[in-house]
Amino acid sequence: AEIERQRQELIALRAEVTGLLPAADTGQVVAAAAPTSLDASAHQSQTTAQQDDPTDALLASFPNAFHIPDTDAALRIGGFVKASVAQNFDPLAVQDQFIVGSIPVSSAQSANVQQQAGITVAQSRLNLDLREATDVGLLRAFVEGDFAGSGDTFRLRHAFGQWRRALAGKTWSTFVDPGASPEELDFEGLNGRINVRQAQFRVTPRIGETLQLQLSLEDPNPEVTDGSGVSQIPDLIGAIRIDPRPNVHYRLAMLLRQVRATPDTSPNNEAQATGWGVSLSGLIEAPIWDERDKLMFQINAGTGMGRYVNDLNSVGAFDGVFSPDGDLELLDVLATYVSGQHWWRSDLRSNMTLGYVHVDSPGFVAEDFYDSTLRASANLIWTPIPRVDVGAELLWGKRENVDGETGTATQLQMATKFLF
């Protein structure tokens, strides 16, 4: 009787953490069936949710997986095919994404860039997700790529393995909060968002039902202006997440790192400085017009953390800058955004987002050095049938340089996504 009780407890545990259900009369496990609801909100949460987010909460269900015979494992093949078109109403350096930091500021820069339209399927993704409930805990392996490499070649996005509460591989940095990321059509995404995927070792101890800690050592990869980064000591990142109730969370993340580099003018002279960063983010229910409406926010600040900010990572090397005397000066960065999602009906939703980035630069930088960017976007996404999203998004951005000169741009994007 005791052996049977322990067996039933193990089956229940496997069902709880992986979504694998016991088959009738056999004691084996099979993959849970996919939800059949035609409601677009259920479709979004089950199909387009951050499957690549390696947090414990997303291990609680495993829809659309199939059982691997003679094992307690299940495999899911996922991803989507996305075709998008971008129409630029002003000159932009990249025609099919909205990179605010690349907006031409001077008339000379604008003359070298034309208004263009771009059509691409490079954002399409393919992933494999394997999970197995064992006597020693949950095992998971996840690999994902898209086609955003040069010439539409396959590019690795994620490759990580998990055992219980330990992770090793490449995925979202622990400094990132995937659960507070707005739904947008633009592949580039928010200028003020922390947005880095990199190799790491991570542990995620949980305290009670509502509190989770995350600690990681991650690839440092320092990036500086007028110099070359030297990776020697891993970045140390810690985060604490509180989930007071379903669909609500708050997260505080802290970064400590060594920025080490050599100046271009003197490659044999190495300099170093200590960088740090703090990120506060969250998702809040806002059922003013619809019970599914929500708000997301993020506030990021620090010194020598520019590589972690989306816009700064896309357009340059903003962890630090070398002075004319060869001294390494780390850059102070402020980046933030707020976003709201509203459901007009069960198959129609909108997202409105505002993001801001500012770099506090030392006095010796060039006049055209990055000072700040402002980005605003609004979209309308329709889910006519499950697994299909059709949407349009209007984006506006402004870049300002250290000398006060500014440039603005507007872009319209339309996209169709087929999920599998």
mmCIF file of C-alpha atoms in Angstrom, residues 11-324:
data_model
loop_
_atom_site.group_PDB
_atom_site.id
_atom_site.type_symbol
_atom_site.label_atom_id
_atom_site.label_comp_id
_atom_site.label_asym_id
_atom_site.label_seq_id
_atom_site.Cartn_x
_atom_site.Cartn_y
_atom_site.Cartn_z
ATOM 1 C CA ILE A 11 2.223 10.669 -10.941
ATOM 2 C CA ALA A 12 0.422 13.646 -9.384
ATOM 3 C CA LEU A 13 3.677 15.577 -9.126
ATOM 4 C CA ARG A 14 4.501 14.886 -12.757
ATOM 5 C CA ALA A 15 1.044 16.065 -13.780
ATOM 6 C CA GLU A 16 1.429 19.225 -11.714
ATOM 7 C CA VAL A 17 4.794 20.370 -13.045
ATOM 8 C CA THR A 18 4.676 19.236 -16.658
ATOM 9 C CA GLY A 19 1.083 18.933 -17.742
ATOM 10 C CA LEU A 20 1.601 15.192 -18.364
ATOM 11 C CA LEU A 21 -1.506 13.237 -17.423
ATOM 12 C CA PRO A 22 -1.744 9.597 -16.256
ATOM 13 C CA ALA A 23 -3.265 7.314 -18.872
ATOM 14 C CA ALA A 24 -6.204 5.208 -17.746
ATOM 15 C CA ASP A 25 -5.314 1.848 -16.151
ATOM 16 C CA THR A 26 -1.642 2.035 -17.164
ATOM 17 C CA GLY A 27 0.094 4.439 -14.800
ATOM 18 C CA GLN A 28 1.999 5.834 -17.806
ATOM 19 C CA VAL A 29 1.883 9.479 -18.768
ATOM 20 C CA VAL A 30 0.646 11.101 -21.935
ATOM 21 C CA ALA A 31 0.799 14.668 -23.179
ATOM 22 C CA ALA A 32 -2.008 17.002 -22.192
ATOM 23 C CA ALA A 33 -4.343 17.993 -24.998
ATOM 24 C CA ALA A 34 -4.335 21.507 -26.355
ATOM 25 C CA PRO A 35 -7.176 23.820 -25.275
ATOM 26 C CA THR A 36 -10.094 24.007 -27.655
ATOM 27 C CA SER A 37 -11.458 27.419 -26.715
ATOM 28 C CA LEU A 38 -12.043 29.779 -29.624
ATOM 29 C CA ASP A 39 -11.644 32.809 -27.355
ATOM 30 C CA ALA A 40 -8.654 34.812 -28.560
ATOM 31 C CA SER A 41 -7.513 35.559 -25.015
ATOM 32 C CA ALA A 42 -7.229 31.838 -24.261
ATOM 33 C CA HIS A 43 -5.515 31.356 -27.614
ATOM 34 C CA GLN A 44 -3.004 34.069 -26.803
ATOM 35 C CA SER A 45 -2.175 32.827 -23.320
ATOM 36 C CA GLN A 46 -1.738 29.226 -24.422
ATOM 37 C CA THR A 47 -0.205 29.631 -27.865
ATOM 38 C CA THR A 48 1.628 32.934 -28.087
ATOM 39 C CA ALA A 49 2.776 33.152 -24.481
ATOM 40 C CA GLN A 50 6.493 33.352 -23.808
ATOM 41 C CA GLN A 51 7.251 29.666 -24.323
ATOM 42 C CA ASP A 52 10.936 30.585 -24.266
ATOM 43 C CA ASP A 53 10.679 32.011 -20.742
ATOM 44 C CA PRO A 54 12.457 29.509 -18.460
ATOM 45 C CA THR A 55 10.558 30.452 -15.291
ATOM 46 C CA ASP A 56 8.831 27.851 -13.156
ATOM 47 C CA ALA A 57 5.350 29.261 -13.742
ATOM 48 C CA LEU A 58 5.403 28.253 -17.394
ATOM 49 C CA LEU A 59 6.255 24.648 -16.543
ATOM 50 C CA ALA A 60 2.816 24.149 -15.066
ATOM 51 C CA SER A 61 1.200 23.177 -18.391
ATOM 52 C CA PHE A 62 2.423 21.640 -21.611
ATOM 53 C CA PRO A 63 -0.299 21.849 -24.299
ATOM 54 C CA ASN A 64 0.225 20.630 -27.870
ATOM 55 C CA ALA A 65 2.925 18.138 -26.833
ATOM 56 C CA PHE A 66 3.035 14.467 -27.749
ATOM 57 C CA HIS A 67 4.226 11.553 -25.640
ATOM 58 C CA ILE A 68 7.505 9.867 -26.568
ATOM 59 C CA PRO A 69 6.835 6.090 -26.459
ATOM 60 C CA ASP A 70 8.354 4.049 -23.616
ATOM 61 C CA THR A 71 9.371 7.184 -21.681
ATOM 62 C CA ASP A 72 7.865 9.702 -19.281
ATOM 63 C CA ALA A 73 8.870 12.497 -21.669
ATOM 64 C CA ALA A 74 6.866 14.654 -24.046
ATOM 65 C CA LEU A 75 7.984 16.801 -26.976
ATOM 66 C CA ARG A 76 6.420 19.904 -28.454
ATOM 67 C CA ILE A 77 7.292 21.383 -31.832
ATOM 68 C CA GLY A 78 6.360 25.039 -31.887
ATOM 69 C CA GLY A 79 6.902 28.393 -33.471
ATOM 70 C CA PHE A 80 5.226 30.544 -36.058
ATOM 71 C CA VAL A 81 5.409 31.813 -39.610
ATOM 72 C CA LYS A 82 5.248 35.605 -39.708
ATOM 73 C CA ALA A 83 5.087 37.806 -42.783
ATOM 74 C CA SER A 84 5.359 41.550 -42.179
ATOM 75 C CA VAL A 85 5.544 44.712 -44.242
ATOM 76 C CA ALA A 86 6.924 48.038 -43.013
ATOM 77 C CA GLN A 87 6.246 51.353 -44.742
ATOM 78 C CA ASN A 88 8.595 54.161 -43.712
ATOM 79 C CA PHE A 89 7.218 57.689 -43.967
ATOM 80 C CA ASP A 90 10.616 59.145 -43.046
ATOM 81 C CA PRO A 91 14.199 58.016 -43.633
ATOM 82 C CA LEU A 92 15.296 55.086 -41.466
ATOM 83 C CA ALA A 93 18.594 53.219 -41.511
ATOM 84 C CA VAL A 94 16.803 49.833 -41.224
ATOM 85 C CA GLN A 95 13.791 49.505 -43.481
ATOM 86 C CA ASP A 96 11.845 46.624 -41.899
ATOM 87 C CA GLN A 97 12.285 47.437 -38.178
ATOM 88 C CA PHE A 98 11.790 50.547 -36.074
ATOM 89 C CA ILE A 99 15.145 51.197 -34.385
ATOM 90 C CA VAL A 100 14.713 54.623 -32.800
ATOM 91 C CA GLY A 101 18.432 55.152 -32.229
ATOM 92 C CA SER A 102 19.055 54.810 -35.979
ATOM 93 C CA ILE A 103 16.804 57.739 -36.942
ATOM 94 C CA PRO A 104 18.895 60.218 -38.985
ATOM 95 C CA VAL A 105 19.334 63.487 -37.116
ATOM 96 C CA SER A 106 21.257 65.785 -39.407
ATOM 97 C CA SER A 107 20.250 66.665 -42.963
ATOM 98 C CA ALA A 108 23.459 65.029 -44.181
ATOM 99 C CA GLN A 109 22.486 61.736 -42.537
ATOM 100 C CA SER A 110 18.957 61.915 -43.956
ATOM 101 C CA ALA A 111 20.304 62.465 -47.460
ATOM 102 C CA ASN A 112 22.035 59.094 -47.315
ATOM 103 C CA VAL A 113 18.868 57.204 -46.305
ATOM 104 C CA GLN A 114 15.719 56.895 -48.398
ATOM 105 C CA GLN A 115 12.107 56.289 -47.435
ATOM 106 C CA GLN A 116 11.563 52.620 -48.147
ATOM 107 C CA ALA A 117 9.182 49.739 -47.627
ATOM 108 C CA GLY A 118 10.337 46.309 -46.528
ATOM 109 C CA ILE A 119 8.641 42.893 -46.598
ATOM 110 C CA THR A 120 10.164 40.055 -44.602
ATOM 111 C CA VAL A 121 9.517 36.623 -43.090
ATOM 112 C CA ALA A 122 12.813 36.587 -41.159
ATOM 113 C CA GLN A 123 10.958 36.821 -37.838
ATOM 114 C CA SER A 124 9.501 33.323 -38.287
ATOM 115 C CA ARG A 125 10.570 30.899 -35.548
ATOM 116 C CA LEU A 126 10.983 27.201 -34.923
ATOM 117 C CA ASN A 127 11.475 25.566 -31.523
ATOM 118 C CA LEU A 128 11.722 22.153 -29.908
ATOM 119 C CA ASP A 129 10.704 21.731 -26.256
ATOM 120 C CA LEU A 130 11.348 18.465 -24.401
ATOM 121 C CA ARG A 131 10.141 17.867 -20.848
ATOM 122 C CA GLU A 132 10.282 14.811 -18.626
ATOM 123 C CA ALA A 133 9.110 14.222 -15.063
ATOM 124 C CA THR A 134 11.641 11.969 -13.344
ATOM 125 C CA ASP A 135 12.114 10.588 -9.846
ATOM 126 C CA VAL A 136 14.758 13.288 -9.255
ATOM 127 C CA GLY A 137 12.807 16.241 -10.624
ATOM 128 C CA LEU A 138 11.768 17.908 -13.847
ATOM 129 C CA LEU A 139 14.105 17.801 -16.847
ATOM 130 C CA ARG A 140 13.694 20.221 -19.743
ATOM 131 C CA ALA A 141 15.599 21.052 -22.928
ATOM 132 C CA PHE A 142 14.600 23.930 -25.216
ATOM 133 C CA VAL A 143 16.066 25.068 -28.541
ATOM 134 C CA GLU A 144 14.709 27.915 -30.690
ATOM 135 C CA GLY A 145 15.853 29.889 -33.684
ATOM 136 C CA ASP A 146 14.568 32.386 -36.203
ATOM 137 C CA PHE A 147 15.651 33.387 -39.706
ATOM 138 C CA ALA A 148 16.999 36.830 -38.886
ATOM 139 C CA GLY A 149 20.587 35.906 -39.730
ATOM 140 C CA SER A 150 22.323 37.360 -42.759
ATOM 141 C CA GLY A 151 20.470 36.387 -45.935
ATOM 142 C CA ASP A 152 17.521 34.885 -44.007
ATOM 143 C CA THR A 153 19.778 32.228 -42.493
ATOM 144 C CA PHE A 154 18.784 30.364 -39.338
ATOM 145 C CA ARG A 155 19.881 32.174 -36.148
ATOM 146 C CA LEU A 156 20.016 30.655 -32.661
ATOM 147 C CA ARG A 157 17.830 32.440 -30.109
ATOM 148 C CA HIS A 158 17.666 29.967 -27.225
ATOM 149 C CA ALA A 159 19.433 26.741 -26.286
ATOM 150 C CA PHE A 160 19.142 25.778 -22.632
ATOM 151 C CA GLY A 161 18.572 22.839 -20.350
ATOM 152 C CA GLN A 162 16.871 22.758 -16.960
ATOM 153 C CA TRP A 163 16.975 20.302 -14.094
ATOM 154 C CA ARG A 164 14.617 21.171 -11.287
ATOM 155 C CA ARG A 165 15.545 24.763 -10.360
ATOM 156 C CA ALA A 166 18.888 24.933 -12.161
ATOM 157 C CA LEU A 167 19.472 26.146 -15.724
ATOM 158 C CA ALA A 168 22.452 26.178 -18.077
ATOM 159 C CA GLY A 169 22.564 27.544 -21.624
ATOM 160 C CA LYS A 170 21.545 30.556 -23.669
ATOM 161 C CA THR A 171 18.238 32.272 -22.964
ATOM 162 C CA TRP A 172 16.816 35.547 -21.662
ATOM 163 C CA SER A 173 19.147 37.207 -19.190
ATOM 164 C CA THR A 174 17.979 37.108 -15.593
ATOM 165 C CA PHE A 175 17.937 40.918 -15.897
ATOM 166 C CA VAL A 176 15.041 40.559 -18.394
ATOM 167 C CA ASP A 177 11.379 40.285 -17.400
ATOM 168 C CA PRO A 178 9.670 38.409 -20.277
ATOM 169 C CA GLY A 179 6.355 38.495 -18.418
ATOM 170 C CA ALA A 180 6.211 42.306 -18.636
ATOM 171 C CA SER A 181 6.920 42.560 -22.370
ATOM 172 C CA PRO A 182 4.208 44.279 -24.425
ATOM 173 C CA GLU A 183 2.690 42.565 -27.462
ATOM 174 C CA GLU A 184 4.030 44.369 -30.531
ATOM 175 C CA LEU A 185 4.375 43.694 -34.249
ATOM 176 C CA ASP A 186 7.745 45.432 -34.554
ATOM 177 C CA PHE A 187 10.589 42.909 -34.459
ATOM 178 C CA GLU A 188 12.959 45.420 -32.838
ATOM 179 C CA GLY A 189 10.643 46.123 -29.924
ATOM 180 C CA LEU A 190 10.766 48.789 -27.262
ATOM 181 C CA ASN A 191 13.721 51.147 -27.023
ATOM 182 C CA GLY A 192 13.650 51.225 -23.203
ATOM 183 C CA ARG A 193 13.249 47.501 -22.560
ATOM 184 C CA ILE A 194 15.955 45.290 -21.040
ATOM 185 C CA ASN A 195 16.330 42.805 -23.895
ATOM 186 C CA VAL A 196 19.338 40.442 -23.937
ATOM 187 C CA ARG A 197 19.679 36.711 -24.572
ATOM 188 C CA GLN A 198 23.002 35.212 -23.515
ATOM 189 C CA ALA A 199 24.774 32.165 -22.082
ATOM 190 C CA GLN A 200 24.429 31.710 -18.326
ATOM 191 C CA PHE A 201 24.185 29.472 -15.279
ATOM 192 C CA ARG A 202 21.101 30.148 -13.184
ATOM 193 C CA VAL A 203 19.332 28.856 -10.081
ATOM 194 C CA THR A 204 15.758 29.793 -9.138
ATOM 195 C CA PRO A 205 14.922 28.970 -5.516
ATOM 196 C CA ARG A 206 11.298 29.533 -4.525
ATOM 197 C CA ILE A 207 10.155 30.838 -1.140
ATOM 198 C CA GLY A 208 6.547 29.939 -0.442
ATOM 199 C CA GLU A 209 3.829 30.198 -3.078
ATOM 200 C CA THR A 210 4.290 33.803 -4.187
ATOM 201 C CA LEU A 211 8.024 34.587 -3.981
ATOM 202 C CA GLN A 212 10.783 33.434 -6.335
ATOM 203 C CA LEU A 213 14.492 34.257 -6.338
ATOM 204 C CA GLN A 214 16.784 34.065 -9.388
ATOM 205 C CA LEU A 215 20.589 34.133 -9.265
ATOM 206 C CA SER A 216 22.857 33.826 -12.301
ATOM 207 C CA LEU A 217 26.358 34.156 -13.688
ATOM 208 C CA GLU A 218 26.196 35.421 -17.273
ATOM 209 C CA ASP A 219 28.418 36.191 -20.275
ATOM 210 C CA PRO A 220 29.791 39.720 -19.639
ATOM 211 C CA ASN A 221 30.572 40.785 -23.261
ATOM 212 C CA PRO A 222 31.367 44.451 -22.442
ATOM 213 C CA GLU A 223 30.813 46.945 -25.288
ATOM 214 C CA VAL A 224 32.526 50.350 -25.229
ATOM 215 C CA THR A 225 32.934 53.258 -27.631
ATOM 216 C CA ASP A 226 36.450 53.781 -29.049
ATOM 217 C CA GLY A 227 37.614 50.498 -27.550
ATOM 218 C CA SER A 228 37.309 46.708 -27.453
ATOM 219 C CA GLY A 229 35.672 44.861 -24.569
ATOM 220 C CA VAL A 230 37.513 42.155 -22.636
ATOM 221 C CA SER A 231 35.429 39.378 -21.056
ATOM 222 C CA GLN A 232 37.037 38.176 -17.846
ATOM 223 C CA ILE A 233 34.563 38.098 -14.947
ATOM 224 C CA PRO A 234 30.927 36.966 -15.487
ATOM 225 C CA ASP A 235 28.113 39.416 -14.823
ATOM 226 C CA LEU A 236 26.342 38.685 -11.522
ATOM 227 C CA ILE A 237 22.571 39.132 -11.628
ATOM 228 C CA GLY A 238 19.944 38.580 -8.961
ATOM 229 C CA ALA A 239 16.183 39.015 -9.151
ATOM 230 C CA ILE A 240 13.188 38.621 -6.921
ATOM 231 C CA ARG A 241 9.670 38.154 -8.283
ATOM 232 C CA ILE A 242 6.431 38.393 -6.339
ATOM 233 C CA ASP A 243 3.153 36.952 -7.673
ATOM 234 C CA PRO A 244 0.484 38.186 -5.249
ATOM 235 C CA ARG A 245 -2.300 36.724 -7.379
ATOM 236 C CA PRO A 246 -2.789 35.196 -10.856
ATOM 237 C CA ASN A 247 -1.963 37.529 -13.773
ATOM 238 C CA VAL A 248 -0.186 40.021 -11.509
ATOM 239 C CA HIS A 249 3.520 40.190 -10.715
ATOM 240 C CA TYR A 250 6.252 42.583 -9.618
ATOM 241 C CA ARG A 251 9.953 42.009 -10.218
ATOM 242 C CA LEU A 252 13.149 43.657 -8.979
ATOM 243 C CA ALA A 253 16.443 42.724 -10.674
ATOM 244 C CA MET A 254 19.985 43.866 -9.847
ATOM 245 C CA LEU A 255 23.151 43.683 -11.934
ATOM 246 C CA LEU A 256 26.790 43.877 -10.865
ATOM 247 C CA ARG A 257 29.513 43.662 -13.489
ATOM 248 C CA GLN A 258 33.080 44.459 -14.389
ATOM 249 C CA VAL A 259 33.508 46.485 -17.592
ATOM 250 C CA ARG A 260 37.005 45.797 -18.901
ATOM 251 C CA ALA A 261 38.315 47.082 -22.247
ATOM 252 C CA THR A 262 41.307 48.291 -24.225
ATOM 253 C CA PRO A 263 41.301 51.648 -26.119
ATOM 254 C CA ASP A 264 41.619 51.604 -29.900
ATOM 255 C CA THR A 265 44.509 54.073 -29.677
ATOM 256 C CA SER A 266 46.483 51.868 -27.259
ATOM 257 C CA PRO A 267 45.444 48.187 -27.483
ATOM 258 C CA ASN A 268 48.023 47.094 -24.912
ATOM 259 C CA ASN A 269 46.635 49.312 -22.145
ATOM 260 C CA GLU A 270 43.695 47.686 -20.365
ATOM 261 C CA ALA A 271 41.243 49.617 -18.200
ATOM 262 C CA GLN A 272 38.397 48.479 -15.993
ATOM 263 C CA ALA A 273 35.525 49.879 -13.949
ATOM 264 C CA THR A 274 32.606 48.513 -11.958
ATOM 265 C CA GLY A 275 29.135 48.761 -13.459
ATOM 266 C CA TRP A 276 25.750 48.178 -11.919
ATOM 267 C CA GLY A 277 22.078 48.300 -12.788
ATOM 268 C CA VAL A 278 18.618 48.071 -11.236
ATOM 269 C CA SER A 279 15.389 47.109 -13.002
ATOM 270 C CA LEU A 280 11.879 47.340 -11.547
ATOM 271 C CA SER A 281 9.074 45.867 -13.665
ATOM 272 C CA GLY A 282 5.647 44.365 -13.409
ATOM 273 C CA LEU A 283 2.288 43.429 -14.842
ATOM 274 C CA ILE A 284 -0.913 44.746 -13.300
ATOM 275 C CA GLU A 285 -4.545 43.946 -13.995
ATOM 276 C CA ALA A 286 -6.529 46.984 -15.148
ATOM 277 C CA PRO A 287 -10.137 45.762 -15.607
ATOM 278 C CA ILE A 288 -11.608 49.229 -16.183
ATOM 279 C CA TRP A 289 -13.255 48.421 -19.530
ATOM 280 C CA ASP A 290 -12.575 44.681 -19.818
ATOM 281 C CA GLU A 291 -11.469 42.115 -17.248
ATOM 282 C CA ARG A 292 -8.550 41.056 -19.505
ATOM 283 C CA ASP A 293 -7.060 44.560 -19.759
ATOM 284 C CA LYS A 294 -3.619 45.013 -18.194
ATOM 285 C CA LEU A 295 -0.732 47.422 -17.690
ATOM 286 C CA MET A 296 2.989 46.640 -17.969
ATOM 287 C CA PHE A 297 5.903 48.801 -16.907
ATOM 288 C CA GLN A 298 9.664 48.795 -16.479
ATOM 289 C CA ILE A 299 12.110 51.317 -14.985
ATOM 290 C CA ASN A 300 15.847 50.706 -15.500
ATOM 291 C CA ALA A 301 18.808 52.718 -14.254
ATOM 292 C CA GLY A 302 22.500 52.145 -13.773
ATOM 293 C CA THR A 303 26.092 52.756 -14.798
ATOM 294 C CA GLY A 304 27.889 50.670 -17.405
ATOM 295 C CA MET A 305 24.747 48.665 -18.295
ATOM 296 C CA GLY A 306 23.986 50.106 -21.751
ATOM 297 C CA ARG A 307 24.382 46.736 -23.493
ATOM 298 C CA TYR A 308 21.299 45.444 -21.686
ATOM 299 C CA VAL A 309 19.028 48.238 -23.013
ATOM 300 C CA ASN A 310 17.422 47.331 -26.342
ATOM 301 C CA ASP A 311 17.964 50.559 -28.299
ATOM 302 C CA LEU A 312 21.507 51.116 -27.046
ATOM 303 C CA ASN A 313 22.471 47.524 -27.844
ATOM 304 C CA SER A 314 21.121 47.894 -31.386
ATOM 305 C CA VAL A 315 22.920 51.096 -32.377
ATOM 306 C CA GLY A 316 26.252 51.182 -30.574
ATOM 307 C CA ALA A 317 28.522 50.357 -27.658
ATOM 308 C CA PHE A 318 27.180 52.209 -24.631
ATOM 309 C CA ASP A 319 28.613 50.482 -21.571
ATOM 310 C CA GLY A 320 31.381 53.078 -21.528
ATOM 311 C CA VAL A 321 33.582 55.363 -23.602
ATOM 312 C CA PHE A 322 37.312 56.079 -23.655
ATOM 313 C CA SER A 323 38.386 59.656 -23.101
ATOM 314 C CA PRO A 324 41.095 61.304 -25.257
#
